[in-house]
């Protein structure tokens, strides 16, 4: 197993281009796990300009398969007084596989302070909790420790505690992006079993400048709002171990079943 920490440490840089290798242990079918590809793109974006503020939003398009040797290219689109927009492309021999636009923005004084919702009731894993490392036939899951809620869920809902098995030395934002996509498409529950699927787009909004958790555990939730004619739309959320909201997400997923 090659950890994400080692993959990023092994990246080489020439100008705005980074070279990396995505091993088979990070694949999801014939392409790289989306959170891993996005993490490589974020790493390049973070180093594309000096003194960038915190990541606040990411818009990601999954365009084609990525595996083996890849090139990550980060380009500054605009930098204002308080925010920066960085585009990052990940390419392989097959062509462009991922395009991301990351928005970095510093905190500003505001009279608005509004939050709604609370974490679902699903206690975090304890020292003696039996967790899973990997699912058969899904290579990338072997890089994570997982605990699923099995009861009291909606017909298109997933609820899972997730942490990277090896996370030492990772940038906190890179770590969060790497785990943020670690749920099956919610509409797969309607299929009733494995089926060919492909994430198309992914929007992630951070709910604070410095998300943190204890012991590496994050609670992920996904629920499909629409599934018809091979397309589904799902909302997703992340909480830390203390139950504080960390991120809101939306994904468009193609389902070939």
mmCIF file of N, CA, C and O in Angstrom, residues 2-90:
data_model
loop_
_atom_site.group_PDB
_atom_site.id
_atom_site.type_symbol
_atom_site.label_atom_id
_atom_site.label_comp_id
_atom_site.label_asym_id
_atom_site.label_seq_id
_atom_site.Cartn_x
_atom_site.Cartn_y
_atom_site.Cartn_z
ATOM 1 N N UNK A 2 0.532 2.202 -0.849
ATOM 2 C CA UNK A 2 1.236 3.475 -0.903
ATOM 3 C C UNK A 2 0.309 4.555 -0.379
ATOM 4 O O UNK A 2 -0.737 4.822 -0.964
ATOM 5 N N UNK A 3 0.668 5.182 0.731
ATOM 6 C CA UNK A 3 -0.201 6.171 1.353
ATOM 7 C C UNK A 3 -0.237 7.451 0.522
ATOM 8 O O UNK A 3 0.667 7.737 -0.279
ATOM 9 N N UNK A 4 -1.291 8.248 0.740
ATOM 10 C CA UNK A 4 -1.388 9.539 0.074
ATOM 11 C C UNK A 4 -0.228 10.435 0.480
ATOM 12 O O UNK A 4 0.282 11.211 -0.340
ATOM 13 N N UNK A 5 0.202 10.347 1.722
ATOM 14 C CA UNK A 5 1.349 11.132 2.180
ATOM 15 C C UNK A 5 2.578 10.844 1.330
ATOM 16 O O UNK A 5 3.285 11.764 0.897
ATOM 17 N N UNK A 6 2.848 9.566 1.055
ATOM 18 C CA UNK A 6 4.018 9.203 0.253
ATOM 19 C C UNK A 6 3.860 9.630 -1.205
ATOM 20 O O UNK A 6 4.830 10.041 -1.854
ATOM 21 N N UNK A 7 2.641 9.521 -1.731
ATOM 22 C CA UNK A 7 2.417 9.922 -3.122
ATOM 23 C C UNK A 7 2.690 11.408 -3.296
ATOM 24 O O UNK A 7 3.375 11.832 -4.240
ATOM 25 N N UNK A 8 2.190 12.218 -2.366
ATOM 26 C CA UNK A 8 2.408 13.661 -2.459
ATOM 27 C C UNK A 8 3.876 14.003 -2.229
ATOM 28 O O UNK A 8 4.457 14.843 -2.938
ATOM 29 N N UNK A 9 4.500 13.332 -1.278
ATOM 30 C CA UNK A 9 5.925 13.587 -1.030
ATOM 31 C C UNK A 9 6.769 13.223 -2.247
ATOM 32 O O UNK A 9 7.847 13.810 -2.461
ATOM 33 N N UNK A 10 6.318 12.270 -3.048
ATOM 34 C CA UNK A 10 7.061 11.847 -4.227
ATOM 35 C C UNK A 10 6.768 12.651 -5.478
ATOM 36 O O UNK A 10 7.347 12.378 -6.539
ATOM 37 N N UNK A 11 5.893 13.643 -5.386
ATOM 38 C CA UNK A 11 5.583 14.466 -6.557
ATOM 39 C C UNK A 11 6.783 15.347 -6.908
ATOM 40 O O UNK A 11 7.445 15.895 -6.034
ATOM 41 N N UNK A 12 7.054 15.471 -8.199
ATOM 42 C CA UNK A 12 8.127 16.349 -8.674
ATOM 43 C C UNK A 12 7.505 17.542 -9.390
ATOM 44 O O UNK A 12 6.430 17.441 -9.989
ATOM 45 N N UNK A 13 8.200 18.666 -9.334
ATOM 46 C CA UNK A 13 7.641 19.905 -9.877
ATOM 47 C C UNK A 13 8.572 20.520 -10.909
ATOM 48 O O UNK A 13 9.796 20.543 -10.732
ATOM 49 N N UNK A 14 7.969 21.035 -11.969
ATOM 50 C CA UNK A 14 8.688 21.813 -12.965
ATOM 51 C C UNK A 14 7.791 22.969 -13.388
ATOM 52 O O UNK A 14 6.830 22.778 -14.133
ATOM 53 N N UNK A 15 8.065 24.153 -12.867
ATOM 54 C CA UNK A 15 7.192 25.293 -13.119
ATOM 55 C C UNK A 15 5.843 25.094 -12.449
ATOM 56 O O UNK A 15 5.760 24.843 -11.253
ATOM 57 N N UNK A 16 4.768 25.206 -13.240
ATOM 58 C CA UNK A 16 3.417 24.992 -12.717
ATOM 59 C C UNK A 16 2.971 23.547 -12.814
ATOM 60 O O UNK A 16 1.843 23.221 -12.430
ATOM 61 N N UNK A 17 3.828 22.682 -13.364
ATOM 62 C CA UNK A 17 3.466 21.282 -13.573
ATOM 63 C C UNK A 17 4.050 20.394 -12.478
ATOM 64 O O UNK A 17 5.215 20.532 -12.094
ATOM 65 N N UNK A 18 3.223 19.479 -11.996
ATOM 66 C CA UNK A 18 3.635 18.478 -11.027
ATOM 67 C C UNK A 18 3.444 17.105 -11.640
ATOM 68 O O UNK A 18 2.477 16.874 -12.368
ATOM 69 N N UNK A 19 4.375 16.196 -11.360
ATOM 70 C CA UNK A 19 4.250 14.809 -11.818
ATOM 71 C C UNK A 19 3.973 13.920 -10.615
ATOM 72 O O UNK A 19 4.582 14.070 -9.555
ATOM 73 N N UNK A 20 3.044 12.995 -10.789
ATOM 74 C CA UNK A 20 2.694 12.069 -9.717
ATOM 75 C C UNK A 20 2.331 10.724 -10.327
ATOM 76 O O UNK A 20 2.060 10.621 -11.532
ATOM 77 N N UNK A 21 2.338 9.700 -9.490
ATOM 78 C CA UNK A 21 1.947 8.359 -9.914
ATOM 79 C C UNK A 21 0.796 7.889 -9.040
ATOM 80 O O UNK A 21 0.894 7.886 -7.805
ATOM 81 N N UNK A 22 -0.295 7.491 -9.688
ATOM 82 C CA UNK A 22 -1.455 6.965 -8.977
ATOM 83 C C UNK A 22 -1.402 5.442 -9.069
ATOM 84 O O UNK A 22 -1.584 4.872 -10.144
ATOM 85 N N UNK A 23 -1.156 4.759 -7.959
ATOM 86 C CA UNK A 23 -1.033 3.294 -7.993
ATOM 87 C C UNK A 23 -2.404 2.618 -8.032
ATOM 88 O O UNK A 23 -3.443 3.241 -7.781
ATOM 89 N N UNK A 24 -2.397 1.324 -8.325
ATOM 90 C CA UNK A 24 -3.639 0.559 -8.410
ATOM 91 C C UNK A 24 -4.396 0.553 -7.092
ATOM 92 O O UNK A 24 -5.625 0.425 -7.074
ATOM 93 N N UNK A 25 -3.677 0.685 -5.986
ATOM 94 C CA UNK A 25 -4.329 0.648 -4.679
ATOM 95 C C UNK A 25 -5.195 1.874 -4.414
ATOM 96 O O UNK A 25 -5.912 1.903 -3.403
ATOM 97 N N UNK A 26 -5.160 2.877 -5.305
ATOM 98 C CA UNK A 26 -6.011 4.056 -5.166
ATOM 99 C C UNK A 26 -7.067 4.133 -6.263
ATOM 100 O O UNK A 26 -7.701 5.179 -6.447
ATOM 101 N N UNK A 27 -7.271 3.038 -6.983
ATOM 102 C CA UNK A 27 -8.243 3.055 -8.069
ATOM 103 C C UNK A 27 -9.647 2.737 -7.568
ATOM 104 O O UNK A 27 -9.846 2.007 -6.602
ATOM 105 N N UNK A 28 -10.611 3.293 -8.290
ATOM 106 C CA UNK A 28 -12.031 2.998 -8.101
ATOM 107 C C UNK A 28 -12.551 2.573 -9.469
ATOM 108 O O UNK A 28 -12.911 3.408 -10.289
ATOM 109 N N UNK A 29 -12.513 1.259 -9.714
ATOM 110 C CA UNK A 29 -12.765 0.792 -11.072
ATOM 111 C C UNK A 29 -11.549 1.059 -11.935
ATOM 112 O O UNK A 29 -10.417 0.735 -11.559
ATOM 113 N N UNK A 30 -11.746 1.707 -13.078
ATOM 114 C CA UNK A 30 -10.630 1.955 -13.989
ATOM 115 C C UNK A 30 -10.003 3.333 -13.816
ATOM 116 O O UNK A 30 -9.088 3.707 -14.557
ATOM 117 N N UNK A 31 -10.489 4.095 -12.859
ATOM 118 C CA UNK A 31 -9.944 5.425 -12.645
ATOM 119 C C UNK A 31 -9.608 5.620 -11.170
ATOM 120 O O UNK A 31 -10.001 4.830 -10.310
ATOM 121 N N UNK A 32 -8.874 6.669 -10.896
ATOM 122 C CA UNK A 32 -8.503 6.965 -9.517
ATOM 123 C C UNK A 32 -9.721 7.386 -8.710
ATOM 124 O O UNK A 32 -10.661 8.011 -9.227
ATOM 125 N N UNK A 33 -9.728 7.033 -7.440
ATOM 126 C CA UNK A 33 -10.742 7.520 -6.504
ATOM 127 C C UNK A 33 -10.771 9.043 -6.560
ATOM 128 O O UNK A 33 -9.747 9.714 -6.516
ATOM 129 N N UNK A 34 -11.992 9.604 -6.656
ATOM 130 C CA UNK A 34 -12.134 11.035 -6.883
ATOM 131 C C UNK A 34 -11.515 11.904 -5.814
ATOM 132 O O UNK A 34 -10.915 12.948 -6.114
ATOM 133 N N UNK A 35 -11.637 11.504 -4.552
ATOM 134 C CA UNK A 35 -11.050 12.298 -3.487
ATOM 135 C C UNK A 35 -9.541 12.356 -3.568
ATOM 136 O O UNK A 35 -8.920 13.373 -3.229
ATOM 137 N N UNK A 36 -8.940 11.277 -4.057
ATOM 138 C CA UNK A 36 -7.481 11.249 -4.180
ATOM 139 C C UNK A 36 -7.025 12.177 -5.318
ATOM 140 O O UNK A 36 -6.086 12.962 -5.155
ATOM 141 N N UNK A 37 -7.694 12.104 -6.476
ATOM 142 C CA UNK A 37 -7.351 12.984 -7.593
ATOM 143 C C UNK A 37 -7.520 14.447 -7.203
ATOM 144 O O UNK A 37 -6.682 15.298 -7.527
ATOM 145 N N UNK A 38 -8.616 14.747 -6.484
ATOM 146 C CA UNK A 38 -8.856 16.117 -6.051
ATOM 147 C C UNK A 38 -7.809 16.576 -5.041
ATOM 148 O O UNK A 38 -7.413 17.748 -5.026
ATOM 149 N N UNK A 39 -7.334 15.652 -4.198
ATOM 150 C CA UNK A 39 -6.291 16.000 -3.232
ATOM 151 C C UNK A 39 -4.990 16.374 -3.934
ATOM 152 O O UNK A 39 -4.299 17.317 -3.518
ATOM 153 N N UNK A 40 -4.634 15.652 -4.996
ATOM 154 C CA UNK A 40 -3.437 16.009 -5.762
ATOM 155 C C UNK A 40 -3.595 17.386 -6.403
ATOM 156 O O UNK A 40 -2.662 18.200 -6.416
ATOM 157 N N UNK A 41 -4.794 17.653 -6.942
ATOM 158 C CA UNK A 41 -5.052 18.957 -7.548
ATOM 159 C C UNK A 41 -4.954 20.069 -6.516
ATOM 160 O O UNK A 41 -4.379 21.137 -6.778
ATOM 161 N N UNK A 42 -5.490 19.832 -5.309
ATOM 162 C CA UNK A 42 -5.427 20.845 -4.258
ATOM 163 C C UNK A 42 -3.992 21.103 -3.830
ATOM 164 O O UNK A 42 -3.594 22.257 -3.611
ATOM 165 N N UNK A 43 -3.194 20.055 -3.710
ATOM 166 C CA UNK A 43 -1.794 20.240 -3.326
ATOM 167 C C UNK A 43 -1.086 21.175 -4.312
ATOM 168 O O UNK A 43 -0.359 22.095 -3.901
ATOM 169 N N UNK A 44 -1.293 20.943 -5.605
ATOM 170 C CA UNK A 44 -0.662 21.808 -6.604
ATOM 171 C C UNK A 44 -1.193 23.229 -6.507
ATOM 172 O O UNK A 44 -0.432 24.202 -6.624
ATOM 173 N N UNK A 45 -2.500 23.372 -6.297
ATOM 174 C CA UNK A 45 -3.095 24.707 -6.203
ATOM 175 C C UNK A 45 -2.551 25.471 -5.004
ATOM 176 O O UNK A 45 -2.273 26.674 -5.094
ATOM 177 N N UNK A 46 -2.380 24.787 -3.885
ATOM 178 C CA UNK A 46 -1.873 25.439 -2.673
ATOM 179 C C UNK A 46 -0.473 26.020 -2.872
ATOM 180 O O UNK A 46 -0.099 26.982 -2.199
ATOM 181 N N UNK A 47 0.296 25.420 -3.777
ATOM 182 C CA UNK A 47 1.674 25.862 -3.990
ATOM 183 C C UNK A 47 1.826 26.714 -5.252
ATOM 184 O O UNK A 47 2.944 26.963 -5.707
ATOM 185 N N UNK A 48 0.704 27.164 -5.807
ATOM 186 C CA UNK A 48 0.765 27.946 -7.042
ATOM 187 C C UNK A 48 0.963 29.436 -6.795
ATOM 188 O O UNK A 48 1.268 30.187 -7.731
ATOM 189 N N UNK A 49 0.771 29.886 -5.559
ATOM 190 C CA UNK A 49 0.940 31.305 -5.238
ATOM 191 C C UNK A 49 1.329 31.415 -3.762
ATOM 192 O O UNK A 49 1.084 30.491 -2.983
ATOM 193 N N UNK A 50 1.906 32.542 -3.393
ATOM 194 C CA UNK A 50 2.376 32.716 -2.026
ATOM 195 C C UNK A 50 1.258 33.192 -1.111
ATOM 196 O O UNK A 50 0.382 33.968 -1.515
ATOM 197 N N UNK A 51 1.322 32.722 0.142
ATOM 198 C CA UNK A 51 0.458 33.217 1.225
ATOM 199 C C UNK A 51 -1.021 33.152 0.861
ATOM 200 O O UNK A 51 -1.793 34.100 1.103
ATOM 201 N N UNK A 52 -1.445 32.040 0.291
ATOM 202 C CA UNK A 52 -2.860 31.883 -0.002
ATOM 203 C C UNK A 52 -3.652 31.759 1.301
ATOM 204 O O UNK A 52 -3.203 31.111 2.250
ATOM 205 N N UNK A 53 -4.841 32.373 1.365
ATOM 206 C CA UNK A 53 -5.687 32.167 2.543
ATOM 207 C C UNK A 53 -6.273 30.752 2.545
ATOM 208 O O UNK A 53 -5.901 29.913 1.715
ATOM 209 N N UNK A 54 -7.187 30.506 3.454
ATOM 210 C CA UNK A 54 -7.734 29.161 3.614
ATOM 211 C C UNK A 54 -8.633 28.772 2.446
ATOM 212 O O UNK A 54 -9.292 29.617 1.833
ATOM 213 N N UNK A 55 -8.673 27.487 2.145
ATOM 214 C CA UNK A 55 -9.604 26.966 1.142
ATOM 215 C C UNK A 55 -11.029 27.106 1.657
ATOM 216 O O UNK A 55 -11.339 26.705 2.781
ATOM 217 N N UNK A 56 -11.922 27.654 0.812
ATOM 218 C CA UNK A 56 -13.317 27.803 1.218
ATOM 219 C C UNK A 56 -14.287 27.089 0.280
ATOM 220 O O UNK A 56 -15.425 26.802 0.675
ATOM 221 N N UNK A 57 -13.876 26.812 -0.949
ATOM 222 C CA UNK A 57 -14.796 26.158 -1.874
ATOM 223 C C UNK A 57 -14.015 25.468 -2.987
ATOM 224 O O UNK A 57 -12.917 25.909 -3.348
ATOM 225 N N UNK A 58 -14.591 24.383 -3.504
ATOM 226 C CA UNK A 58 -13.982 23.653 -4.617
ATOM 227 C C UNK A 58 -15.071 23.211 -5.586
ATOM 228 O O UNK A 58 -16.102 22.679 -5.161
ATOM 229 N N UNK A 59 -14.846 23.454 -6.874
ATOM 230 C CA UNK A 59 -15.740 22.994 -7.928
ATOM 231 C C UNK A 59 -14.941 22.030 -8.797
ATOM 232 O O UNK A 59 -13.940 22.423 -9.411
ATOM 233 N N UNK A 60 -15.380 20.782 -8.865
ATOM 234 C CA UNK A 60 -14.585 19.736 -9.487
ATOM 235 C C UNK A 60 -15.403 19.031 -10.554
ATOM 236 O O UNK A 60 -16.559 18.641 -10.312
ATOM 237 N N UNK A 61 -14.811 18.856 -11.730
ATOM 238 C CA UNK A 61 -15.429 18.095 -12.815
ATOM 239 C C UNK A 61 -14.576 16.858 -13.087
ATOM 240 O O UNK A 61 -13.370 16.972 -13.314
ATOM 241 N N UNK A 62 -15.215 15.693 -13.055
ATOM 242 C CA UNK A 62 -14.542 14.437 -13.378
ATOM 243 C C UNK A 62 -14.765 14.170 -14.870
ATOM 244 O O UNK A 62 -15.864 13.808 -15.286
ATOM 245 N N UNK A 63 -13.730 14.348 -15.664
ATOM 246 C CA UNK A 63 -13.870 14.376 -17.118
ATOM 247 C C UNK A 63 -13.491 13.061 -17.765
ATOM 248 O O UNK A 63 -14.112 12.625 -18.744
ATOM 249 N N UNK A 64 -12.469 12.403 -17.266
ATOM 250 C CA UNK A 64 -12.015 11.151 -17.865
ATOM 251 C C UNK A 64 -11.228 10.326 -16.869
ATOM 252 O O UNK A 64 -10.950 10.775 -15.745
ATOM 253 N N UNK A 65 -10.831 9.114 -17.249
ATOM 254 C CA UNK A 65 -10.112 8.236 -16.327
ATOM 255 C C UNK A 65 -8.695 8.737 -16.038
ATOM 256 O O UNK A 65 -8.045 9.335 -16.889
ATOM 257 N N UNK A 66 -8.250 8.469 -14.806
ATOM 258 C CA UNK A 66 -6.895 8.812 -14.375
ATOM 259 C C UNK A 66 -6.277 7.608 -13.686
ATOM 260 O O UNK A 66 -6.890 7.016 -12.794
ATOM 261 N N UNK A 67 -5.084 7.256 -14.094
ATOM 262 C CA UNK A 67 -4.347 6.162 -13.465
ATOM 263 C C UNK A 67 -2.901 6.241 -13.910
ATOM 264 O O UNK A 67 -2.570 6.851 -14.933
ATOM 265 N N UNK A 68 -2.008 5.643 -13.125
ATOM 266 C CA UNK A 68 -0.592 5.629 -13.483
ATOM 267 C C UNK A 68 0.026 7.009 -13.410
ATOM 268 O O UNK A 68 -0.253 7.795 -12.499
ATOM 269 N N UNK A 69 0.872 7.334 -14.382
ATOM 270 C CA UNK A 69 1.559 8.623 -14.395
ATOM 271 C C UNK A 69 0.592 9.744 -14.777
ATOM 272 O O UNK A 69 -0.115 9.656 -15.780
ATOM 273 N N UNK A 70 0.571 10.792 -13.953
ATOM 274 C CA UNK A 70 -0.307 11.930 -14.229
ATOM 275 C C UNK A 70 0.478 13.229 -14.083
ATOM 276 O O UNK A 70 1.510 13.287 -13.403
ATOM 277 N N UNK A 71 -0.039 14.260 -14.742
ATOM 278 C CA UNK A 71 0.489 15.614 -14.620
ATOM 279 C C UNK A 71 -0.578 16.490 -14.000
ATOM 280 O O UNK A 71 -1.741 16.461 -14.426
ATOM 281 N N UNK A 72 -0.195 17.255 -12.993
ATOM 282 C CA UNK A 72 -1.111 18.189 -12.330
ATOM 283 C C UNK A 72 -0.614 19.602 -12.618
ATOM 284 O O UNK A 72 0.534 19.934 -12.324
ATOM 285 N N UNK A 73 -1.488 20.416 -13.212
ATOM 286 C CA UNK A 73 -1.088 21.771 -13.613
ATOM 287 C C UNK A 73 -1.984 22.779 -12.907
ATOM 288 O O UNK A 73 -3.209 22.753 -13.048
ATOM 289 N N UNK A 74 -1.383 23.693 -12.141
ATOM 290 C CA UNK A 74 -2.141 24.703 -11.407
ATOM 291 C C UNK A 74 -1.939 26.073 -12.046
ATOM 292 O O UNK A 74 -0.811 26.454 -12.379
ATOM 293 N N UNK A 75 -3.043 26.814 -12.213
ATOM 294 C CA UNK A 75 -3.013 28.121 -12.867
ATOM 295 C C UNK A 75 -3.812 29.118 -12.041
ATOM 296 O O UNK A 75 -4.977 28.858 -11.691
ATOM 297 N N UNK A 76 -3.206 30.262 -11.731
ATOM 298 C CA UNK A 76 -3.937 31.313 -11.020
ATOM 299 C C UNK A 76 -4.868 32.018 -11.993
ATOM 300 O O UNK A 76 -4.430 32.578 -13.000
ATOM 301 N N UNK A 77 -6.168 32.017 -11.688
ATOM 302 C CA UNK A 77 -7.147 32.689 -12.533
ATOM 303 C C UNK A 77 -7.328 34.150 -12.130
ATOM 304 O O UNK A 77 -7.438 35.025 -12.975
ATOM 305 N N UNK A 78 -7.366 34.373 -10.824
ATOM 306 C CA UNK A 78 -7.530 35.744 -10.330
ATOM 307 C C UNK A 78 -7.162 35.778 -8.858
ATOM 308 O O UNK A 78 -7.396 34.817 -8.127
ATOM 309 N N UNK A 79 -6.577 36.860 -8.437
ATOM 310 C CA UNK A 79 -6.322 37.074 -7.014
ATOM 311 C C UNK A 79 -6.696 38.492 -6.652
ATOM 312 O O UNK A 79 -6.150 39.459 -7.189
ATOM 313 N N UNK A 80 -7.672 38.626 -5.766
ATOM 314 C CA UNK A 80 -8.089 39.931 -5.285
ATOM 315 C C UNK A 80 -7.474 40.226 -3.932
ATOM 316 O O UNK A 80 -6.524 39.579 -3.495
ATOM 317 N N UNK A 81 -8.064 41.205 -3.233
ATOM 318 C CA UNK A 81 -7.514 41.594 -1.935
ATOM 319 C C UNK A 81 -7.709 40.504 -0.883
ATOM 320 O O UNK A 81 -6.900 40.378 0.034
ATOM 321 N N UNK A 82 -8.793 39.715 -1.018
ATOM 322 C CA UNK A 82 -9.094 38.751 0.034
ATOM 323 C C UNK A 82 -9.348 37.338 -0.480
ATOM 324 O O UNK A 82 -9.484 36.412 0.321
ATOM 325 N N UNK A 83 -9.402 37.164 -1.795
ATOM 326 C CA UNK A 83 -9.737 35.839 -2.338
ATOM 327 C C UNK A 83 -8.904 35.542 -3.570
ATOM 328 O O UNK A 83 -8.462 36.451 -4.285
ATOM 329 N N UNK A 84 -8.689 34.258 -3.782
ATOM 330 C CA UNK A 84 -7.922 33.803 -4.952
ATOM 331 C C UNK A 84 -8.633 32.608 -5.580
ATOM 332 O O UNK A 84 -9.150 31.734 -4.867
ATOM 333 N N UNK A 85 -8.654 32.595 -6.913
ATOM 334 C CA UNK A 85 -9.234 31.496 -7.667
ATOM 335 C C UNK A 85 -8.109 30.778 -8.411
ATOM 336 O O UNK A 85 -7.402 31.389 -9.223
ATOM 337 N N UNK A 86 -7.938 29.502 -8.127
ATOM 338 C CA UNK A 86 -6.875 28.704 -8.735
ATOM 339 C C UNK A 86 -7.501 27.525 -9.468
ATOM 340 O O UNK A 86 -8.303 26.771 -8.903
ATOM 341 N N UNK A 87 -7.135 27.363 -10.736
ATOM 342 C CA UNK A 87 -7.579 26.194 -11.503
ATOM 343 C C UNK A 87 -6.487 25.135 -11.477
ATOM 344 O O UNK A 87 -5.297 25.454 -11.604
ATOM 345 N N UNK A 88 -6.883 23.882 -11.309
ATOM 346 C CA UNK A 88 -5.925 22.778 -11.335
ATOM 347 C C UNK A 88 -6.472 21.677 -12.231
ATOM 348 O O UNK A 88 -7.615 21.228 -12.052
ATOM 349 N N UNK A 89 -5.672 21.249 -13.209
ATOM 350 C CA UNK A 89 -6.021 20.163 -14.120
ATOM 351 C C UNK A 89 -5.153 18.955 -13.826
ATOM 352 O O UNK A 89 -3.950 19.092 -13.557
ATOM 353 N N UNK A 90 -5.755 17.768 -13.892
ATOM 354 C CA UNK A 90 -5.012 16.524 -13.752
ATOM 355 C C UNK A 90 -5.173 15.744 -15.043
ATOM 356 O O UNK A 90 -6.299 15.443 -15.462
#
